[in-house]
mmCIF file of C-alpha atoms in Angstrom:
data_model
loop_
_atom_site.group_PDB
_atom_site.id
_atom_site.type_symbol
_atom_site.label_atom_id
_atom_site.label_comp_id
_atom_site.label_asym_id
_atom_site.label_seq_id
_atom_site.Cartn_x
_atom_site.Cartn_y
_atom_site.Cartn_z
ATOM 1 C CA MET A 270 88.411 89.447 68.747
ATOM 2 C CA THR A 271 91.258 90.765 70.876
ATOM 3 C CA ALA A 272 92.341 89.588 74.308
ATOM 4 C CA ARG A 273 94.009 92.914 75.127
ATOM 5 C CA SER A 274 93.229 94.554 78.473
ATOM 6 C CA MET A 275 93.828 98.036 79.835
ATOM 7 C CA PHE A 276 94.938 99.085 83.302
ATOM 8 C CA VAL A 277 94.913 102.723 84.471
ATOM 9 C CA ALA A 278 96.255 104.198 87.735
ATOM 10 C CA ARG A 279 95.886 107.929 88.484
ATOM 11 C CA THR A 280 97.217 109.872 91.485
ATOM 12 C CA ARG A 281 97.396 113.602 92.208
ATOM 13 C CA MET A 282 100.979 114.608 93.033
ATOM 14 C CA ALA A 283 102.264 117.632 94.954
ATOM 15 C CA ALA A 284 104.573 118.670 92.111
ATOM 16 C CA ASP A 285 104.142 120.266 88.711
ATOM 17 C CA ARG A 286 104.459 118.319 85.472
ATOM 18 C CA SER A 287 108.077 119.312 84.867
ATOM 19 C CA GLN A 288 109.086 118.028 88.302
ATOM 20 C CA LEU A 289 107.177 114.810 87.741
ATOM 21 C CA ARG A 290 108.867 114.294 84.397
ATOM 22 C CA ALA A 291 112.334 115.111 85.801
ATOM 23 C CA TRP A 292 111.873 112.499 88.538
ATOM 24 C CA HIS A 293 110.991 109.806 85.982
ATOM 25 C CA MET A 294 114.018 110.734 83.835
ATOM 26 C CA SER A 295 116.477 110.531 86.743
ATOM 27 C CA PRO A 296 118.997 107.678 87.169
ATOM 28 C CA GLY A 297 117.409 106.275 90.358
ATOM 29 C CA ALA A 298 113.774 106.290 89.243
ATOM 30 C CA LEU A 299 113.603 102.709 87.956
ATOM 31 C CA GLU A 300 115.080 101.303 91.177
ATOM 32 C CA ARG A 301 112.574 103.299 93.210
ATOM 33 C CA LEU A 302 109.630 102.014 91.176
ATOM 34 C CA LEU A 303 110.403 98.287 91.461
ATOM 35 C CA PRO A 304 108.721 96.817 94.570
ATOM 36 C CA GLY A 305 110.925 94.645 96.762
ATOM 37 C CA TRP A 306 108.454 91.791 96.776
ATOM 38 C CA ASN A 307 108.516 91.038 93.032
ATOM 39 C CA ARG A 308 112.254 90.197 92.978
ATOM 40 C CA ALA A 309 112.833 91.840 89.577
ATOM 41 C CA GLN A 310 116.486 92.533 88.809
ATOM 42 C CA ILE A 311 117.829 95.334 86.610
ATOM 43 C CA LEU A 312 120.328 93.843 84.165
ATOM 44 C CA GLU A 313 120.822 96.851 81.899
ATOM 45 C CA ARG A 314 119.565 100.414 81.837
ATOM 46 C CA PRO A 315 120.752 103.562 80.060
ATOM 47 C CA PRO A 316 122.471 106.264 82.132
ATOM 48 C CA VAL A 317 120.080 108.765 80.530
ATOM 49 C CA LEU A 318 116.726 108.024 78.890
ATOM 50 C CA VAL A 319 116.804 108.855 75.185
ATOM 51 C CA GLU A 320 114.555 107.962 72.268
ATOM 52 C CA GLY A 321 114.920 104.245 71.579
ATOM 53 C CA SER A 322 116.953 103.433 74.714
ATOM 54 C CA GLN A 323 116.203 100.116 76.375
ATOM 55 C CA VAL A 324 115.994 98.662 79.849
ATOM 56 C CA VAL A 325 116.568 94.947 80.474
ATOM 57 C CA LEU A 326 115.070 93.222 83.511
ATOM 58 C CA SER A 327 115.116 89.693 84.877
ATOM 59 C CA VAL A 328 111.648 88.929 86.261
ATOM 60 C CA PRO A 329 110.385 85.833 88.086
ATOM 61 C CA ILE A 330 107.601 83.834 86.445
ATOM 62 C CA GLY A 331 106.781 81.008 88.849
ATOM 63 C CA PRO A 332 110.016 79.062 89.486
ATOM 64 C CA PHE A 333 111.687 80.537 86.372
ATOM 65 C CA ARG A 334 113.250 83.879 85.480
ATOM 66 C CA VAL A 335 112.463 85.608 82.198
ATOM 67 C CA ARG A 336 114.390 88.330 80.409
ATOM 68 C CA TRP A 337 112.210 91.400 79.806
ATOM 69 C CA VAL A 338 113.385 94.044 77.297
ATOM 70 C CA ALA A 339 111.467 97.329 77.003
ATOM 71 C CA ARG A 340 112.165 100.257 74.669
ATOM 72 C CA HIS A 341 111.501 103.922 75.484
ATOM 73 C CA GLU A 342 109.549 106.045 73.000
ATOM 74 C CA GLY A 343 108.311 109.633 73.024
ATOM 75 C CA ILE A 344 111.021 110.744 75.454
ATOM 76 C CA GLU A 345 110.995 114.343 74.211
ATOM 77 C CA ASN A 346 107.258 114.705 74.834
ATOM 78 C CA PRO A 347 106.758 116.918 77.947
ATOM 79 C CA ASP A 348 103.417 115.217 78.626
ATOM 80 C CA GLY A 349 104.819 111.704 79.012
ATOM 81 C CA PHE A 350 106.571 108.760 77.352
ATOM 82 C CA ARG A 351 106.037 105.059 76.619
ATOM 83 C CA ASP A 352 107.722 101.759 77.453
ATOM 84 C CA ILE A 353 107.045 99.084 74.835
ATOM 85 C CA GLN A 354 107.989 95.471 75.424
ATOM 86 C CA GLN A 355 110.397 94.112 72.820
ATOM 87 C CA ARG A 356 110.808 90.750 74.491
ATOM 88 C CA GLY A 357 109.271 89.331 77.636
ATOM 89 C CA PRO A 358 106.425 87.483 79.316
ATOM 90 C CA PHE A 359 103.543 89.378 77.678
ATOM 91 C CA GLY A 360 102.106 89.041 74.214
ATOM 92 C CA THR A 361 101.696 92.845 74.240
ATOM 93 C CA TRP A 362 102.857 95.435 76.787
ATOM 94 C CA ILE A 363 102.594 99.179 76.161
ATOM 95 C CA HIS A 364 103.036 101.370 79.233
ATOM 96 C CA GLU A 365 102.257 105.075 78.905
ATOM 97 C CA HIS A 366 103.552 107.414 81.627
ATOM 98 C CA ARG A 367 101.348 110.520 81.471
ATOM 99 C CA PHE A 368 101.975 113.807 83.289
ATOM 100 C CA LEU A 369 98.708 115.735 83.325
ATOM 101 C CA PRO A 370 98.082 119.312 84.526
ATOM 102 C CA ALA A 371 96.223 120.092 87.736
ATOM 103 C CA ASP A 372 95.643 123.283 89.733
ATOM 104 C CA ARG A 373 97.695 124.846 92.576
ATOM 105 C CA GLY A 374 101.017 123.828 91.005
ATOM 106 C CA GLU A 375 100.198 120.128 91.242
ATOM 107 C CA SER A 376 99.817 117.459 88.579
ATOM 108 C CA ILE A 377 98.226 114.103 87.862
ATOM 109 C CA LEU A 378 100.370 111.018 87.288
ATOM 110 C CA GLU A 379 98.576 108.553 85.060
ATOM 111 C CA ASP A 380 100.018 105.133 84.264
ATOM 112 C CA ARG A 381 98.107 103.545 81.394
ATOM 113 C CA ILE A 382 98.997 99.993 80.363
ATOM 114 C CA VAL A 383 97.670 98.016 77.427
ATOM 115 C CA TRP A 384 98.584 94.379 77.928
ATOM 116 C CA GLU A 385 97.909 90.964 76.500
ATOM 117 C CA LEU A 386 99.069 87.568 77.717
ATOM 118 C CA PRO A 387 100.420 84.963 75.302
ATOM 119 C CA PHE A 388 97.943 82.549 73.694
ATOM 120 C CA GLY A 389 95.274 85.221 73.290
ATOM 121 C CA ALA A 390 91.963 84.729 75.049
ATOM 122 C CA LEU A 391 93.113 81.421 76.549
ATOM 123 C CA GLY A 392 96.050 83.143 78.249
ATOM 124 C CA ARG A 393 93.793 85.888 79.558
ATOM 125 C CA LEU A 394 91.349 83.336 80.946
ATOM 126 C CA ALA A 395 94.182 81.489 82.701
ATOM 127 C CA GLY A 396 96.026 84.445 84.200
ATOM 128 C CA GLY A 397 94.245 87.699 83.419
ATOM 129 C CA SER A 398 92.696 88.298 86.842
ATOM 130 C CA ARG A 399 96.009 87.602 88.558
ATOM 131 C CA VAL A 400 97.816 90.113 86.327
ATOM 132 C CA GLN A 401 95.169 92.741 87.067
ATOM 133 C CA THR A 402 95.540 92.173 90.825
ATOM 134 C CA GLN A 403 99.332 92.402 90.629
ATOM 135 C CA LEU A 404 99.151 95.627 88.614
ATOM 136 C CA GLU A 405 96.810 97.222 91.158
ATOM 137 C CA ARG A 406 99.145 96.252 93.984
ATOM 138 C CA MET A 407 102.275 97.357 92.152
ATOM 139 C CA PHE A 408 101.002 100.768 91.118
ATOM 140 C CA ARG A 409 99.613 101.555 94.562
ATOM 141 C CA HIS A 410 103.176 100.999 95.774
ATOM 142 C CA ARG A 411 104.809 102.952 92.954
ATOM 143 C CA HIS A 412 102.573 105.996 93.351
ATOM 144 C CA ALA A 413 102.993 105.971 97.146
ATOM 145 C CA VAL A 414 106.791 105.822 96.832
ATOM 146 C CA LEU A 415 106.835 108.651 94.294
ATOM 147 C CA ALA A 416 104.529 110.846 96.406
ATOM 148 C CA ALA A 417 106.718 110.280 99.486
ATOM 149 C CA ASP A 418 109.907 111.020 97.538
ATOM 150 C CA LEU A 419 108.513 114.255 96.139
ATOM 151 C CA GLU A 420 107.434 115.351 99.626
ATOM 152 C CA SER A 421 110.837 114.485 101.135
ATOM 153 C CA HIS A 422 112.799 116.321 98.451
ATOM 154 C CA ARG A 423 110.758 119.480 98.953
ATOM 155 C CA ARG A 424 112.630 119.886 102.256
ATOM 156 C CA PHE A 425 115.939 120.459 100.427
ATOM 157 C CA ASN A 426 116.724 124.043 99.469
ATOM 158 C CA ARG A 427 119.192 122.909 96.783
ATOM 159 C CA LYS A 428 120.677 119.812 95.143
ATOM 160 C CA LEU A 429 123.448 118.306 97.250
ATOM 161 C CA ASP A 430 126.697 116.434 96.681
ATOM 162 C CA ILE A 431 126.407 113.415 99.033
ATOM 163 C CA ALA A 432 128.869 110.627 99.846
ATOM 164 C CA VAL A 433 127.436 107.323 101.113
ATOM 165 C CA SER A 434 129.222 104.386 102.729
ATOM 166 C CA GLY A 435 127.423 101.046 102.735
ATOM 167 C CA ALA A 436 125.825 102.151 99.453
ATOM 168 C CA SER A 437 125.347 98.611 98.151
ATOM 169 C CA GLY A 438 123.550 97.332 101.248
ATOM 170 C CA LEU A 439 119.887 96.705 101.989
ATOM 171 C CA VAL A 440 119.274 100.344 102.999
ATOM 172 C CA GLY A 441 122.146 102.075 101.209
ATOM 173 C CA SER A 442 121.198 100.931 97.715
ATOM 174 C CA THR A 443 117.647 102.210 98.178
ATOM 175 C CA LEU A 444 118.897 105.508 99.624
ATOM 176 C CA VAL A 445 121.228 106.045 96.656
ATOM 177 C CA ALA A 446 118.309 105.500 94.267
ATOM 178 C CA ALA A 447 116.077 107.900 96.231
ATOM 179 C CA LEU A 448 118.749 110.609 96.303
ATOM 180 C CA SER A 449 119.546 110.179 92.604
ATOM 181 C CA ALA A 450 115.852 110.352 91.712
ATOM 182 C CA GLY A 451 115.711 113.644 93.609
ATOM 183 C CA GLY A 452 118.465 115.116 91.459
ATOM 184 C CA HIS A 453 121.273 114.947 94.046
ATOM 185 C CA ARG A 454 124.792 113.878 93.120
ATOM 186 C CA VAL A 455 125.659 110.674 94.973
ATOM 187 C CA ARG A 456 129.114 109.162 95.377
ATOM 188 C CA SER A 457 129.685 105.757 96.955
ATOM 189 C CA ILE A 458 132.451 105.187 99.493
ATOM 190 C CA VAL A 459 133.795 101.783 98.416
ATOM 191 C CA ARG A 460 136.555 99.352 99.352
ATOM 192 C CA ARG A 461 137.288 98.048 95.852
ATOM 193 C CA PRO A 462 137.717 100.554 93.010
ATOM 194 C CA SER A 463 135.854 99.942 89.762
ATOM 195 C CA GLY A 464 137.158 102.976 87.934
ATOM 196 C CA ARG A 465 133.886 104.872 88.224
ATOM 197 C CA ALA A 466 134.129 108.621 88.758
ATOM 198 C CA ASP A 467 131.363 108.577 91.378
ATOM 199 C CA GLU A 468 133.299 106.381 93.832
ATOM 200 C CA ILE A 469 135.502 107.303 96.796
ATOM 201 C CA LEU A 470 137.999 104.682 97.914
ATOM 202 C CA TRP A 471 138.514 103.681 101.536
ATOM 203 C CA ASP A 472 140.007 100.845 103.575
ATOM 204 C CA PRO A 473 138.550 101.096 107.085
ATOM 205 C CA VAL A 474 140.605 98.143 108.341
ATOM 206 C CA ALA A 475 143.845 99.857 107.338
ATOM 207 C CA GLY A 476 142.510 103.262 108.426
ATOM 208 C CA ARG A 477 142.759 104.851 104.974
ATOM 209 C CA ILE A 478 140.258 106.959 103.041
ATOM 210 C CA ASP A 479 140.549 109.286 100.038
ATOM 211 C CA GLY A 480 140.049 112.527 101.920
ATOM 212 C CA ALA A 481 140.701 114.682 98.856
ATOM 213 C CA SER A 482 137.593 113.252 97.184
ATOM 214 C CA LEU A 483 135.512 114.199 100.227
ATOM 215 C CA GLU A 484 136.658 117.807 100.057
ATOM 216 C CA GLY A 485 133.639 120.010 99.407
ATOM 217 C CA VAL A 486 130.888 117.385 99.675
ATOM 218 C CA ASP A 487 127.711 118.749 101.267
ATOM 219 C CA ALA A 488 126.785 115.678 103.316
ATOM 220 C CA VAL A 489 128.014 112.212 104.262
ATOM 221 C CA VAL A 490 125.849 109.216 105.142
ATOM 222 C CA ASN A 491 127.650 106.390 106.931
ATOM 223 C CA LEU A 492 125.785 103.060 106.753
ATOM 224 C CA ALA A 493 128.741 100.672 106.635
ATOM 225 C CA GLY A 494 128.965 97.783 109.065
ATOM 226 C CA GLU A 495 129.377 94.015 109.258
ATOM 227 C CA ASN A 496 126.055 92.159 109.044
ATOM 228 C CA ILE A 497 125.183 91.106 112.610
ATOM 229 C CA ALA A 498 122.931 88.284 111.346
ATOM 230 C CA GLY A 499 125.459 86.812 108.926
ATOM 231 C CA GLY A 500 126.796 84.013 111.133
ATOM 232 C CA ARG A 501 127.611 82.775 114.636
ATOM 233 C CA TRP A 502 128.879 85.346 117.084
ATOM 234 C CA THR A 503 132.353 83.971 117.630
ATOM 235 C CA ALA A 504 134.873 86.200 119.385
ATOM 236 C CA GLU A 505 136.475 86.954 116.017
ATOM 237 C CA ARG A 506 133.173 87.869 114.420
ATOM 238 C CA LYS A 507 132.119 90.099 117.304
ATOM 239 C CA ALA A 508 135.419 91.937 116.931
ATOM 240 C CA ARG A 509 134.672 92.499 113.220
ATOM 241 C CA ILE A 510 131.140 93.693 114.002
ATOM 242 C CA ARG A 511 132.480 96.239 116.461
ATOM 243 C CA ALA A 512 135.477 97.406 114.413
ATOM 244 C CA SER A 513 133.453 97.831 111.205
ATOM 245 C CA ARG A 514 131.199 100.295 113.018
ATOM 246 C CA VAL A 515 133.398 102.040 115.552
ATOM 247 C CA ASP A 516 136.690 102.239 113.658
ATOM 248 C CA GLY A 517 135.042 103.000 110.308
ATOM 249 C CA THR A 518 132.925 105.809 111.774
ATOM 250 C CA ALA A 519 135.900 107.284 113.631
ATOM 251 C CA LEU A 520 137.929 107.275 110.393
ATOM 252 C CA ILE A 521 135.202 109.157 108.527
ATOM 253 C CA ALA A 522 134.684 111.647 111.377
ATOM 254 C CA ARG A 523 138.408 112.412 111.720
ATOM 255 C CA THR A 524 138.795 112.823 107.970
ATOM 256 C CA LEU A 525 135.827 115.172 107.648
ATOM 257 C CA ALA A 526 137.053 117.241 110.596
ATOM 258 C CA GLY A 527 140.393 117.771 108.867
ATOM 259 C CA LEU A 528 138.975 119.020 105.560
ATOM 260 C CA ASP A 529 139.237 122.631 104.466
ATOM 261 C CA ARG A 530 135.670 122.491 103.070
ATOM 262 C CA ARG A 531 133.747 120.341 105.507
ATOM 263 C CA PRO A 532 130.282 118.904 104.896
ATOM 264 C CA GLU A 533 127.295 120.442 106.610
ATOM 265 C CA VAL A 534 126.065 117.163 108.074
ATOM 266 C CA LEU A 535 127.177 113.633 108.897
ATOM 267 C CA VAL A 536 124.308 111.156 109.191
ATOM 268 C CA THR A 537 125.494 107.888 110.658
ATOM 269 C CA ALA A 538 123.768 104.657 111.498
ATOM 270 C CA SER A 539 123.487 103.426 115.058
ATOM 271 C CA ALA A 540 120.960 100.912 116.374
ATOM 272 C CA VAL A 541 118.301 100.423 119.024
ATOM 273 C CA GLY A 542 120.706 97.856 120.446
ATOM 274 C CA TYR A 543 121.993 100.948 122.288
ATOM 275 C CA TYR A 544 119.276 100.372 124.907
ATOM 276 C CA GLY A 545 119.991 96.676 125.508
ATOM 277 C CA ASP A 546 117.272 94.234 126.581
ATOM 278 C CA ARG A 547 114.882 96.311 128.709
ATOM 279 C CA GLY A 548 111.648 94.329 128.313
ATOM 280 C CA ALA A 549 108.513 96.500 128.256
ATOM 281 C CA GLU A 550 110.275 99.645 129.554
ATOM 282 C CA LYS A 551 109.394 102.670 127.426
ATOM 283 C CA LEU A 552 112.544 104.179 125.929
ATOM 284 C CA ASP A 553 113.394 107.381 124.098
ATOM 285 C CA GLU A 554 116.554 109.189 123.006
ATOM 286 C CA THR A 555 117.205 110.437 126.550
ATOM 287 C CA SER A 556 117.212 106.927 128.073
ATOM 288 C CA ARG A 557 120.474 105.573 129.421
ATOM 289 C CA PRO A 558 122.318 102.898 127.421
ATOM 290 C CA GLY A 559 121.847 99.244 128.246
ATOM 291 C CA ALA A 560 124.341 96.493 128.981
ATOM 292 C CA GLY A 561 125.894 93.814 126.817
ATOM 293 C CA PHE A 562 127.853 93.543 123.590
ATOM 294 C CA LEU A 563 125.415 95.336 121.287
ATOM 295 C CA ALA A 564 124.758 98.176 123.707
ATOM 296 C CA GLY A 565 128.459 98.722 124.276
ATOM 297 C CA THR A 566 129.140 98.658 120.558
ATOM 298 C CA CYS A 567 126.431 101.255 119.912
ATOM 299 C CA VAL A 568 127.719 103.558 122.660
ATOM 300 C CA ASP A 569 131.221 103.501 121.156
ATOM 301 C CA TRP A 570 129.801 103.749 117.622
ATOM 302 C CA GLU A 571 128.027 107.004 118.418
ATOM 303 C CA ALA A 572 131.010 108.350 120.380
ATOM 304 C CA ALA A 573 133.199 107.768 117.322
ATOM 305 C CA THR A 574 131.556 110.782 115.634
ATOM 306 C CA ALA A 575 133.036 113.183 118.219
ATOM 307 C CA ALA A 576 135.717 114.638 115.921
ATOM 308 C CA ALA A 577 133.132 115.697 113.350
ATOM 309 C CA ARG A 578 130.911 117.354 115.941
ATOM 310 C CA THR A 579 133.865 119.185 117.502
ATOM 311 C CA ALA A 580 134.714 120.519 114.043
ATOM 312 C CA GLY A 581 131.253 122.086 113.771
ATOM 313 C CA ILE A 582 129.585 119.476 111.568
ATOM 314 C CA ARG A 583 125.968 118.647 112.396
ATOM 315 C CA VAL A 584 125.857 114.971 113.389
ATOM 316 C CA VAL A 585 122.725 112.798 113.374
ATOM 317 C CA GLN A 586 122.969 109.302 114.858
ATOM 318 C CA LEU A 587 120.044 107.145 113.725
ATOM 319 C CA ARG A 588 119.224 104.393 116.212
ATOM 320 C CA ILE A 589 117.698 102.058 113.668
ATOM 321 C CA GLY A 590 115.351 99.196 114.518
ATOM 322 C CA ILE A 591 114.857 95.965 112.580
ATOM 323 C CA VAL A 592 114.458 97.004 108.946
ATOM 324 C CA LEU A 593 111.525 95.230 107.287
ATOM 325 C CA THR A 594 111.279 94.737 103.533
ATOM 326 C CA PRO A 595 110.400 91.690 101.437
ATOM 327 C CA GLY A 596 113.488 92.537 99.387
ATOM 328 C CA GLY A 597 115.950 91.369 102.066
ATOM 329 C CA GLY A 598 116.835 91.095 105.742
ATOM 330 C CA VAL A 599 114.719 89.507 108.458
ATOM 331 C CA LEU A 600 111.411 89.672 106.589
ATOM 332 C CA ALA A 601 112.775 88.169 103.371
ATOM 333 C CA ARG A 602 114.270 85.260 105.327
ATOM 334 C CA SER A 603 111.013 84.739 107.243
ATOM 335 C CA LEU A 604 108.593 84.786 104.294
ATOM 336 C CA PRO A 605 109.484 81.372 102.769
ATOM 337 C CA LEU A 606 109.142 79.574 106.134
ATOM 338 C CA PHE A 607 105.934 81.351 107.065
ATOM 339 C CA GLY A 608 104.584 80.774 103.570
ATOM 340 C CA LEU A 609 105.002 77.027 104.123
ATOM 341 C CA GLY A 610 103.277 77.225 107.501
ATOM 342 C CA LEU A 611 106.573 76.561 109.316
ATOM 343 C CA GLY A 612 106.907 79.949 111.036
ATOM 344 C CA GLY A 613 106.800 80.516 114.749
ATOM 345 C CA ALA A 614 107.978 82.649 117.635
ATOM 346 C CA LEU A 615 111.650 82.744 118.597
ATOM 347 C CA GLY A 616 112.073 81.152 122.018
ATOM 348 C CA SER A 617 109.493 82.560 124.417
ATOM 349 C CA GLY A 618 108.452 85.236 121.906
ATOM 350 C CA ALA A 619 108.350 87.772 124.748
ATOM 351 C CA GLN A 620 111.325 89.802 123.467
ATOM 352 C CA TYR A 621 110.449 93.215 122.048
ATOM 353 C CA MET A 622 111.166 94.138 118.434
ATOM 354 C CA SER A 623 111.568 97.798 117.505
ATOM 355 C CA TRP A 624 111.059 97.787 113.738
ATOM 356 C CA ILE A 625 110.821 100.133 110.773
ATOM 357 C CA ALA A 626 109.765 99.609 107.163
ATOM 358 C CA ARG A 627 112.608 100.279 104.740
ATOM 359 C CA GLU A 628 110.652 102.992 102.909
ATOM 360 C CA ASP A 629 110.024 104.798 106.204
ATOM 361 C CA LEU A 630 113.728 104.587 107.038
ATOM 362 C CA ILE A 631 114.545 106.184 103.666
ATOM 363 C CA GLY A 632 112.183 109.009 104.638
ATOM 364 C CA VAL A 633 114.000 109.417 107.972
ATOM 365 C CA LEU A 634 117.393 109.525 106.238
ATOM 366 C CA LEU A 635 116.216 112.180 103.788
ATOM 367 C CA ARG A 636 114.759 114.200 106.666
ATOM 368 C CA ALA A 637 118.037 113.931 108.599
ATOM 369 C CA LEU A 638 119.948 115.291 105.605
ATOM 370 C CA ALA A 639 117.580 118.197 104.951
ATOM 371 C CA ASP A 640 116.366 119.282 108.402
ATOM 372 C CA VAL A 641 118.951 121.403 110.233
ATOM 373 C CA ASN A 642 116.921 121.026 113.444
ATOM 374 C CA LEU A 643 117.691 117.303 113.660
ATOM 375 C CA ASP A 644 120.855 116.820 115.685
ATOM 376 C CA GLY A 645 122.180 113.986 117.847
ATOM 377 C CA PRO A 646 120.501 110.618 118.408
ATOM 378 C CA VAL A 647 117.179 109.898 116.674
ATOM 379 C CA ASN A 648 115.190 106.681 117.102
ATOM 380 C CA ALA A 649 114.440 105.435 113.589
ATOM 381 C CA VAL A 650 111.619 103.045 114.481
ATOM 382 C CA ALA A 651 107.850 102.679 114.141
ATOM 383 C CA PRO A 652 105.864 104.416 116.904
ATOM 384 C CA ALA A 653 105.205 101.191 118.847
ATOM 385 C CA SER A 654 107.366 98.131 119.407
ATOM 386 C CA VAL A 655 105.843 94.660 119.320
ATOM 387 C CA THR A 656 106.894 91.402 120.919
ATOM 388 C CA ASN A 657 108.236 88.683 118.681
ATOM 389 C CA ARG A 658 105.081 86.703 119.465
ATOM 390 C CA GLU A 659 102.901 89.574 118.196
ATOM 391 C CA PHE A 660 105.069 90.008 115.102
ATOM 392 C CA THR A 661 104.775 86.283 114.356
ATOM 393 C CA ARG A 662 100.995 86.331 114.762
ATOM 394 C CA VAL A 663 100.515 89.323 112.452
ATOM 395 C CA LEU A 664 102.862 87.985 109.756
ATOM 396 C CA ALA A 665 101.074 84.626 109.794
ATOM 397 C CA ARG A 666 97.694 86.342 109.523
ATOM 398 C CA VAL A 667 98.802 88.497 106.594
ATOM 399 C CA LEU A 668 100.103 85.410 104.784
ATOM 400 C CA ARG A 669 97.048 83.360 105.850
ATOM 401 C CA ARG A 670 99.235 80.614 107.252
ATOM 402 C CA PRO A 671 99.523 78.963 110.674
ATOM 403 C CA ALA A 672 102.534 79.805 112.861
ATOM 404 C CA VAL A 673 102.677 77.132 115.554
ATOM 405 C CA LEU A 674 106.283 75.928 115.430
ATOM 406 C CA PRO A 675 108.360 78.045 117.842
ATOM 407 C CA ALA A 676 112.142 77.916 117.603
ATOM 408 C CA PRO A 677 113.423 76.608 120.974
ATOM 409 C CA ALA A 678 115.661 79.024 122.859
ATOM 410 C CA PRO A 679 118.484 76.457 123.389
ATOM 411 C CA ALA A 680 118.651 75.827 119.627
ATOM 412 C CA LEU A 681 118.841 79.570 118.944
ATOM 413 C CA ARG A 682 121.657 80.007 121.449
ATOM 414 C CA LEU A 683 123.553 77.126 119.845
ATOM 415 C CA ALA A 684 123.094 78.576 116.359
ATOM 416 C CA LEU A 685 123.970 82.164 117.236
#
């Protein structure tokens, strides 16, 4: 008697089978398919999938991390391929990626997994239902991400050569994966060279950048900037926050303006801090800037793109809200406390939070690159802001935990 189980997920995709297969074979596909909440880490993966190539992951199992090695088989088959566990947490794991025909130029993605926990039927009894629930959750996410990526990349009329600063950050790393999965060439603008051919060296503090390597790129995305939540706002740190945004953006804009073969578009981060603290006032891109350090920084940050615009480059300034993902940032820091029932509003909780899910922000960035009608400031936020009190209440309800311990305003001021 076997304790093996089967899981199947099927979704109709707005792409033909060859496009579906090409996406799965691309360098960024694995990163796109791993949900932020499961905290899996890619330790090794081949630059190109070939018969017998392997991917190595580190996956959390309770308080421990386990090394998971999977081998690729059937790579040359146009109808799909398999991942077979060589070492890992399962007794058996065979994952078939199937690309099935459909009408109207579309296709069916079918993920079929045969799995078995260790210790046979006893293992299945102990953890089988939990595995099934996690698979359902994971593949809903994976299929939704893939469908959104395919839709976003249909806006591009060709594959682009794109340079990205801040490429290792919370948003930048996901953007690089999404662009790579779409077949675009992506080069990271980095401070420390590693010898890789896909890197462009810069030193924004010293005002230096390898302009020759930017010659002929189609687009630049500028996401670099000091983390504003990384420590107390001393005078020195505020100066670094401002300089990393304003001076770095100005350096990129000046350099692009001086190229013989300029990019078509510069997409640069800004923030909803542009508007300052305006309470319940409804704001859009035509609203005046606010007051205070963040607002002033954002005004100068956006103005730093002037050289690029004067040179005829389309410039999109994304006023980004609080980026939410369980893989990092505000939400990742909040989840452990809320999970223990220790969450609560910040101060009065009356302050408004303009937020955006990381996957939605990736969609906005792809749209900004592809859509020539997007120009100037764009609010990259969900349609409706919420107060911190509302955010706290919803997060606690989703996690099924109480949230009755507010953080006193004086303590927050002291800390920040």
